[in-house]
Amino acid sequence: MHDSGTVTAPAPAPEQATPTPSRHARRFGLPVATALVTGNIIGGGIFLLPASVAPFGTISLVSFGVLTVGAIALALVFGRLAERDPRTGGPYVYAREAFGDFAGFLAAWSYWITTWVSNAALAVAAVGYLDVLIPVNDHKWTACLAALCVQWLPALANFAGTRYVGAVQLVSTVLKFAPLLLVAVGGLFFFDAGNLGPFRASDDSAIGAVSASAAILLFSYLGVESAAVSAGEVRDPRRNVGRATVIGTAGAALVYLLGTLAVFGTVAHDKLLDSAAPFSDAVNAMFGGTWGGWAVALAALVSMTGCLNGWTLLSAQTPYAAAKDGLFPAAFTRRKRGVPTVGVAVTVVLASLLTIYNYTAGTAKVFEILVLVTTFTATVPYLLAAAAQIFHLVKGEQVNKARLVRDAVIAAVAFGFSMWLVAGAGYAAVYQGVLFLFAGVLVYAWLAARRQRTA
């Protein structure tokens, strides 16, 4: 279908053949697909966001609005692309079909790096919340063991099959939403405008303050591609991937916006600037006492475990799709109970090694650099997917003029949003991210040579 030169435009691919049904493998319906999107967007960052943007003042709420428009545009693009090609792999599949093997490989490689490094980062961050409930940070090896447990429990749920992945994802999303909605909705009844502080708290211009706060918030929206990446496991993907992506993204955005607004209105601005647990402070301000810290720590732990459950599945899906096309080692195609088990195993082992290295090195410096790199690598598949949609539109596949204009505007906004994500990552992250990306070129060369030799 593809060669190293020109690429012919294939007809929309048929849905992937489903492996022999198993009682452990089950296709996701709309609720679970939506929970996968929402659960992967809302990790642990939400619990620190209000304090992170407080230095800019309430103008940061404008950033939420701007970013939500960009994220939903990207969600709509994924929905349209999944209608056209509902196979597992998401951005990888779209990039390869539009631009050939090399673009597909870059999408798969960069997304894979993002997932396993992010999983290690999530596990280490989760230990910070666990420490509030059970002291584990007193000794580095106890903390390291806790971080490894937080990674391996979701991996075991994945090994058990898609049926259990979906169940864990649905339950964890409901459990994380309960306390967040308690603050987001309940906080409005305790709202005091006197706590808000200035509209513009920094010396930046209005546009500068919006851009600066947006750079902090941008990465809270990573995960919009979750349903598209797992399209092969979604029932009626042409219809449900787009719906789940838009509903999940809009739901996450609403929780972000209402939660931040509620914290702004219940915690005094000067106190919020120094807060290490803004949602805990909000619960304590609303109901008195100091039990808020425990409640929020538990919610954050559930949130991050659920997030790891979803990201562990996604980390295996893209290499699986690429390996089926000969662009990743063949071992990644092995599946059991609906889950690419080799992909899950390799990912959790790499994330575990990175976690152990983080604790043995005695410094978070290297780890922080790697986490920053993922903020860049995550945007590569987004850019390629948005470009793929523009490619199909320019090629003239859409004959309905009104829909063509609408799709073109949405694709342009999604591409602009992805470029903004790259800019927000910062010079160091882009520089190091490009090095990671180019390291993949050697892997591609080796696999391409082997493929041609066997052919």
Coordinates of C-alpha atoms in Angstrom, one line a residue:
M1 CA 0.0 0.0 0.0
H2 CA 2.9 2.3 0.8
D3 CA 6.3 2.6 -0.7
S4 CA 9.2 4.9 0.3
G5 CA 8.3 7.4 -2.4
T6 CA 4.8 8.5 -3.5
V7 CA 1.7 7.3 -1.6
T8 CA -1.5 6.4 -3.3
A9 CA -4.7 7.3 -1.6
P10 CA -6.3 4.1 -0.4
A11 CA -10.0 3.7 0.2
P12 CA -11.0 4.0 3.8
A13 CA -9.7 0.9 5.6
P14 CA -12.2 -1.7 6.8
E15 CA -12.5 -2.2 10.5
Q16 CA -9.8 -4.3 12.0
A17 CA -10.6 -8.0 12.3
T18 CA -11.5 -8.8 15.8
P19 CA -9.6 -11.7 17.4
T20 CA -11.5 -14.7 18.6
P21 CA -13.8 -13.5 21.4
S22 CA -12.7 -14.2 24.9
R23 CA -14.6 -13.7 28.2
H24 CA -11.7 -11.5 29.3
A25 CA -11.7 -9.4 26.1
R26 CA -14.6 -7.0 25.6
R27 CA -15.0 -4.1 23.2
F28 CA -15.6 -0.7 24.9
G29 CA -18.9 1.0 24.5
L30 CA -19.4 4.8 24.5
P31 CA -19.4 5.2 28.4
V32 CA -16.0 3.3 28.8
A33 CA -14.5 5.0 25.7
T34 CA -15.5 8.4 27.2
A35 CA -14.1 7.4 30.6
L36 CA -10.8 6.5 28.9
V37 CA -10.6 10.0 27.3
T38 CA -11.6 11.8 30.5
G39 CA -9.5 9.6 32.8
N40 CA -6.4 10.1 30.7
I41 CA -6.8 13.9 30.4
I42 CA -7.5 14.3 34.1
G43 CA -4.5 12.8 35.9
G44 CA -3.1 14.3 39.1
G45 CA -2.3 17.8 37.7
I46 CA -5.8 19.1 38.4
F47 CA -5.1 19.0 42.1
L48 CA -2.3 21.5 41.8
L49 CA -3.6 23.6 38.8
P50 CA -5.4 26.4 40.8
A51 CA -2.2 27.2 42.7
S52 CA -0.1 27.0 39.5
V53 CA -2.1 29.7 37.7
A54 CA -2.9 31.8 40.8
P55 CA 0.1 34.1 40.3
F56 CA -1.5 35.4 37.0
G57 CA -4.8 36.2 38.7
T58 CA -8.3 35.3 37.5
I59 CA -7.3 36.2 33.9
S60 CA -6.0 32.6 33.8
L61 CA -9.7 31.5 33.5
V62 CA -9.6 33.1 30.0
S63 CA -6.8 30.7 29.1
F64 CA -9.0 27.8 30.1
G65 CA -11.6 29.0 27.6
V66 CA -9.1 29.4 24.7
L67 CA -7.4 26.1 25.4
T68 CA -10.7 24.3 25.6
V69 CA -11.6 25.5 22.1
G70 CA -8.3 24.2 20.7
A71 CA -8.6 20.9 22.5
I72 CA -12.2 20.3 21.3
A73 CA -11.1 21.2 17.7
L74 CA -8.4 18.5 18.0
A75 CA -11.0 16.1 19.4
L76 CA -13.3 16.8 16.4
V77 CA -10.4 16.1 14.0
F78 CA -9.7 12.8 15.7
G79 CA -13.5 12.0 15.4
R80 CA -13.5 12.7 11.7
L81 CA -10.3 10.8 11.1
A82 CA -11.6 7.8 13.0
E83 CA -14.8 7.8 10.9
R84 CA -12.6 7.5 7.9
D85 CA -10.2 4.9 9.3
P86 CA -11.4 3.2 12.6
R87 CA -8.3 1.0 13.2
T88 CA -6.3 0.8 16.5
G89 CA -3.4 3.2 16.5
G90 CA -5.0 6.6 16.1
P91 CA -2.5 9.3 15.0
Y92 CA -0.1 6.7 13.8
V93 CA -2.7 5.2 11.4
Y94 CA -3.8 8.6 10.1
A95 CA -0.2 9.9 9.6
R96 CA 0.9 6.7 7.8
E97 CA -2.1 6.6 5.5
A98 CA -1.7 10.2 4.5
F99 CA 2.1 10.6 4.3
G100 CA 3.6 7.1 4.2
D101 CA 5.6 4.8 6.5
F102 CA 8.2 7.3 7.8
A103 CA 5.6 9.8 9.0
G104 CA 3.6 6.9 10.6
F105 CA 6.7 5.6 12.3
L106 CA 7.6 9.1 13.7
A107 CA 4.0 9.4 15.1
A108 CA 4.2 5.9 16.7
W109 CA 7.8 6.4 18.0
S110 CA 7.1 9.8 19.6
Y111 CA 3.8 8.7 21.1
W112 CA 5.4 5.6 22.6
I113 CA 8.2 7.6 24.2
T114 CA 5.5 10.0 25.7
T115 CA 3.5 7.1 27.2
W116 CA 6.2 5.2 29.1
V117 CA 8.1 8.3 30.4
S118 CA 4.8 9.8 31.5
N119 CA 3.8 6.6 33.3
A120 CA 7.0 6.8 35.3
A121 CA 6.3 10.5 36.1
L122 CA 2.7 9.7 37.2
A123 CA 3.9 6.9 39.5
V124 CA 6.5 9.1 41.2
A125 CA 3.9 11.9 41.6
A126 CA 1.3 9.5 43.0
V127 CA 3.8 8.5 45.8
G128 CA 3.7 12.1 47.0
Y129 CA -0.1 11.8 47.5
L130 CA 0.2 8.3 49.0
D131 CA 2.6 9.7 51.6
V132 CA -0.2 11.8 53.0
L133 CA -2.1 8.6 53.8
I134 CA 0.8 6.2 54.5
P135 CA 4.3 7.6 55.3
V136 CA 6.5 6.1 52.5
N137 CA 8.8 9.0 51.6
D138 CA 10.9 8.6 54.8
H139 CA 13.1 6.2 53.0
K140 CA 13.9 6.3 49.2
W141 CA 13.6 2.5 48.7
T142 CA 10.2 2.4 50.4
A143 CA 9.1 5.3 48.1
C144 CA 10.7 3.5 45.1
L145 CA 8.8 0.3 45.9
A146 CA 5.5 2.2 46.3
A147 CA 6.1 3.9 42.9
L148 CA 6.7 0.5 41.3
C149 CA 3.5 -0.9 42.9
V150 CA 1.5 2.0 41.5
Q151 CA 2.8 1.1 38.0
W152 CA 2.5 -2.6 38.1
L153 CA -1.1 -2.8 39.5
P154 CA -2.6 -1.1 36.4
A155 CA -0.3 -3.3 34.2
L156 CA -1.7 -6.4 35.9
A157 CA -5.2 -5.1 35.2
N158 CA -4.2 -4.8 31.5
F159 CA -2.7 -8.3 31.4
A160 CA -6.1 -9.6 32.7
G161 CA -7.8 -8.3 29.6
T162 CA -9.7 -5.3 28.1
R163 CA -12.8 -6.3 30.1
Y164 CA -10.9 -5.5 33.3
V165 CA -9.2 -2.4 31.9
G166 CA -12.6 -1.0 31.0
A167 CA -14.0 -1.8 34.5
V168 CA -11.1 -0.2 36.3
Q169 CA -11.3 2.9 34.0
L170 CA -15.0 3.4 34.6
V171 CA -14.8 3.0 38.4
S172 CA -11.7 5.2 38.8
T173 CA -13.2 7.9 36.7
V174 CA -16.4 8.0 38.8
L175 CA -14.4 7.9 42.0
K176 CA -12.1 10.8 40.9
F177 CA -15.0 12.9 39.6
A178 CA -17.0 12.7 42.9
P179 CA -14.5 14.8 45.0
L180 CA -13.7 17.1 42.1
L181 CA -17.4 17.8 41.5
L182 CA -17.9 18.2 45.3
V183 CA -15.4 21.2 45.2
A184 CA -16.4 22.4 41.7
V185 CA -20.2 22.5 42.4
G186 CA -20.2 22.7 46.2
G187 CA -17.6 25.5 46.1
L188 CA -20.0 27.7 44.3
F189 CA -22.3 27.8 47.4
F190 CA -19.3 29.0 49.5
F191 CA -18.0 31.3 46.8
D192 CA -16.7 34.7 48.1
A193 CA -15.7 37.2 45.4
G194 CA -13.4 38.8 48.0
N195 CA -11.1 35.8 47.7
L196 CA -10.5 36.1 44.0
G197 CA -7.7 38.7 44.1
P198 CA -6.8 40.9 41.1
F199 CA -7.9 40.0 37.6
R200 CA -4.3 40.5 36.4
A201 CA -1.9 39.7 39.3
S202 CA 1.3 39.7 37.3
D203 CA 3.1 42.5 35.5
D204 CA 2.5 40.9 32.1
S205 CA 0.1 42.5 29.5
A206 CA -3.3 40.8 29.2
I207 CA -2.1 38.8 26.2
G208 CA 1.2 37.9 27.9
A209 CA -0.7 36.7 31.1
V210 CA -3.1 34.6 29.0
S211 CA -0.2 33.0 27.1
A212 CA 2.0 32.5 30.2
S213 CA -0.8 30.8 32.1
A214 CA -1.8 28.8 29.0
A215 CA 1.7 27.4 28.8
I216 CA 1.2 25.9 32.3
L217 CA -2.3 24.6 31.5
L218 CA -1.6 23.3 27.9
F219 CA -0.3 19.9 29.0
S220 CA -3.3 19.3 31.2
Y221 CA -5.2 18.6 28.0
L222 CA -2.9 15.8 26.7
G223 CA -4.9 12.6 26.3
V224 CA -7.6 13.8 23.8
E225 CA -6.4 11.1 21.4
S226 CA -7.2 8.2 23.8
A227 CA -10.3 6.8 22.1
A228 CA -8.8 7.2 18.7
V229 CA -5.6 5.2 19.7
S230 CA -7.9 2.4 21.0
A231 CA -10.4 2.6 18.1
G232 CA -10.0 -1.1 17.3
E233 CA -11.3 -2.0 20.8
V234 CA -14.3 0.4 20.6
R235 CA -17.7 -0.8 19.5
D236 CA -18.9 1.0 16.4
P237 CA -15.7 3.1 16.3
R238 CA -16.8 5.3 13.3
R239 CA -19.6 6.7 15.5
N240 CA -18.3 6.2 19.1
V241 CA -14.7 7.4 18.8
G242 CA -15.7 11.0 17.8
R243 CA -18.5 11.1 20.4
A244 CA -16.3 9.8 23.2
T245 CA -13.5 12.1 22.3
V246 CA -15.6 15.3 22.3
I247 CA -17.7 14.4 25.3
G248 CA -14.6 13.3 27.3
T249 CA -12.6 16.4 26.4
A250 CA -15.6 18.8 27.1
G251 CA -16.2 17.0 30.5
A252 CA -12.6 17.3 31.5
A253 CA -12.5 21.0 30.5
L254 CA -15.7 21.7 32.5
V255 CA -14.2 20.0 35.6
Y256 CA -11.0 22.0 35.2
L257 CA -12.8 25.3 34.8
L258 CA -15.4 24.9 37.6
G259 CA -12.8 23.4 40.0
T260 CA -10.3 26.2 39.5
L261 CA -13.1 28.9 39.8
A262 CA -14.4 27.2 43.0
V263 CA -10.9 27.1 44.6
F264 CA -10.3 30.8 43.5
G265 CA -13.6 31.7 45.3
T266 CA -13.1 29.7 48.5
V267 CA -9.3 30.2 49.2
A268 CA -7.9 33.7 49.7
H269 CA -5.6 34.7 46.8
D270 CA -2.5 35.3 49.0
K271 CA -2.9 31.9 50.7
L272 CA -3.5 30.2 47.3
L273 CA -0.2 31.5 46.0
D274 CA 1.7 29.4 48.6
S275 CA -0.7 26.4 48.7
A276 CA 0.7 22.9 48.1
A277 CA -2.7 21.4 48.1
P278 CA -5.3 23.9 46.8
F279 CA -8.2 21.5 46.7
S280 CA -7.5 20.4 50.3
D281 CA -7.5 24.0 51.4
A282 CA -10.8 24.6 49.5
V283 CA -12.5 21.6 51.3
N284 CA -11.2 22.8 54.6
A285 CA -12.5 26.3 54.0
M286 CA -15.9 25.0 52.9
F287 CA -16.5 22.5 55.7
G288 CA -13.9 23.3 58.4
G289 CA -11.4 20.9 59.9
T290 CA -8.3 19.4 58.3
W291 CA -9.8 16.2 56.8
G292 CA -9.7 17.8 53.3
G293 CA -6.0 16.8 52.9
W294 CA -6.8 13.1 53.4
A295 CA -9.9 13.3 51.1
V296 CA -8.0 15.0 48.3
A297 CA -4.9 12.8 48.6
L298 CA -7.2 9.7 48.3
A299 CA -8.9 11.2 45.3
A300 CA -5.6 12.1 43.7
L301 CA -4.3 8.6 44.2
V302 CA -7.4 7.1 42.6
S303 CA -7.2 9.6 39.8
M304 CA -3.5 8.8 39.0
T305 CA -4.0 5.0 39.3
G306 CA -6.9 5.2 36.8
C307 CA -4.9 7.5 34.6
L308 CA -2.0 4.9 34.7
N309 CA -4.5 2.1 33.8
G310 CA -5.6 4.0 30.7
W311 CA -2.1 5.1 29.6
T312 CA -0.7 1.6 30.1
L313 CA -3.2 0.3 27.5
L314 CA -2.5 3.2 25.1
S315 CA 1.3 2.7 25.5
A316 CA 0.9 -0.8 23.9
Q317 CA -1.8 0.1 21.3
T318 CA 0.4 2.3 19.0
P319 CA 3.4 0.0 18.9
Y320 CA 1.0 -2.9 18.2
A321 CA -0.5 -1.1 15.2
A322 CA 2.9 -0.1 13.9
A323 CA 4.3 -3.6 14.4
K324 CA 1.5 -5.1 12.3
D325 CA 2.7 -2.9 9.5
G326 CA 6.3 -3.9 10.0
L327 CA 7.4 -0.5 11.5
F328 CA 8.0 -1.8 15.0
P329 CA 9.5 -5.1 16.1
A330 CA 7.2 -8.0 15.4
A331 CA 7.0 -9.1 19.0
F332 CA 4.7 -6.0 19.7
T333 CA 1.9 -7.7 17.7
R334 CA 1.3 -10.4 20.3
R335 CA -2.1 -10.1 21.9
K336 CA -3.9 -11.9 24.7
R337 CA -7.4 -11.2 25.9
G338 CA -7.7 -8.2 23.6
V339 CA -4.5 -6.5 25.0
P340 CA -1.1 -6.3 23.3
T341 CA 0.8 -8.0 26.2
V342 CA 4.3 -7.5 24.9
G343 CA 3.7 -3.8 24.5
V344 CA 2.4 -3.6 28.1
A345 CA 5.3 -5.6 29.4
V346 CA 8.0 -3.6 27.6
T347 CA 6.4 -0.3 28.6
V348 CA 6.0 -1.1 32.3
V349 CA 9.6 -2.5 32.4
L350 CA 11.0 0.7 30.8
A351 CA 8.9 2.9 33.1
S352 CA 10.1 0.9 36.1
L353 CA 13.8 1.2 35.1
L354 CA 13.3 4.9 34.7
T355 CA 11.6 5.1 38.2
I356 CA 14.4 3.1 39.8
Y357 CA 17.0 5.4 38.1
N358 CA 15.2 8.4 39.4
Y359 CA 15.4 7.2 43.0
T360 CA 19.0 5.9 42.8
A361 CA 20.4 9.0 41.1
G362 CA 19.3 11.0 44.1
T363 CA 18.2 13.9 42.0
A364 CA 15.0 14.7 40.0
K365 CA 17.0 16.7 37.5
V366 CA 17.4 14.0 34.8
F367 CA 13.8 12.9 35.5
E368 CA 12.4 16.4 35.1
I369 CA 14.2 16.8 31.8
L370 CA 12.7 13.5 30.5
V371 CA 9.2 14.6 31.6
L372 CA 9.7 17.9 29.8
V373 CA 10.7 16.0 26.6
T374 CA 7.4 14.2 26.7
T375 CA 5.5 17.5 26.4
F376 CA 7.1 17.9 23.0
T377 CA 7.0 14.3 21.8
A378 CA 3.2 14.2 22.6
T379 CA 2.5 17.0 20.1
V380 CA 4.2 15.3 17.2
P381 CA 1.3 12.8 16.6
Y382 CA -1.2 15.7 17.1
L383 CA 0.5 17.8 14.4
L384 CA 0.7 14.9 12.0
A385 CA -3.0 14.0 12.6
A386 CA -4.2 17.6 12.0
A387 CA -2.0 17.7 8.9
A388 CA -3.5 14.4 7.7
Q389 CA -7.0 15.9 8.0
I390 CA -6.0 19.0 6.0
F391 CA -4.4 16.7 3.4
H392 CA -7.7 14.8 2.9
L393 CA -9.7 18.0 2.7
V394 CA -7.3 19.6 0.1
K395 CA -7.2 16.4 -1.9
G396 CA -11.0 17.0 -2.5
E397 CA -12.5 14.0 -0.7
Q398 CA -15.2 16.1 0.8
V399 CA -17.9 17.2 -1.7
N400 CA -20.3 19.0 0.6
K401 CA -19.1 22.6 0.5
A402 CA -20.6 23.7 3.9
R403 CA -19.0 20.7 5.6
L404 CA -15.7 21.2 3.8
V405 CA -15.4 24.8 5.1
R406 CA -16.4 23.7 8.6
D407 CA -13.9 20.8 8.6
A408 CA -11.2 23.0 7.2
V409 CA -11.6 25.6 10.0
I410 CA -11.6 23.0 12.7
A411 CA -8.5 21.3 11.2
A412 CA -6.7 24.7 11.0
V413 CA -7.6 25.5 14.7
A414 CA -6.4 22.0 15.7
F415 CA -3.1 22.5 13.9
G416 CA -2.7 25.9 15.5
F417 CA -3.4 24.4 18.9
S418 CA -0.8 21.7 18.4
M419 CA 1.8 24.3 17.3
W420 CA 1.0 26.3 20.5
L421 CA 1.6 23.1 22.5
V422 CA 5.1 22.9 20.9
A423 CA 5.8 26.6 21.7
G424 CA 4.6 26.1 25.3
A425 CA 7.0 23.2 25.8
G426 CA 9.9 25.6 25.7
Y427 CA 13.3 25.6 23.9
A428 CA 15.0 23.0 26.1
A429 CA 12.1 20.5 25.7
V430 CA 11.9 20.9 21.9
Y431 CA 15.7 20.6 21.6
Q432 CA 15.9 17.4 23.6
G433 CA 12.7 16.1 22.1
V434 CA 14.1 16.4 18.6
L435 CA 17.1 14.3 19.7
F436 CA 14.8 11.6 21.0
L437 CA 12.9 11.8 17.7
F438 CA 16.0 11.5 15.6
A439 CA 17.2 8.5 17.7
G440 CA 14.1 6.7 16.3
V441 CA 15.4 7.3 12.7
L442 CA 18.1 4.6 13.4
V443 CA 15.4 2.2 14.5
Y444 CA 13.4 2.9 11.4
A445 CA 16.4 2.4 9.2
W446 CA 17.1 -1.0 10.8
L447 CA 13.5 -2.2 10.5
A448 CA 13.1 -0.9 6.9
A449 CA 16.2 -2.7 5.8
R450 CA 15.1 -6.0 7.4
R451 CA 11.6 -5.6 5.8
Q452 CA 13.1 -5.1 2.3
R453 CA 15.5 -8.0 2.8
T454 CA 12.7 -10.4 3.7
A455 CA 10.6 -9.1 0.9

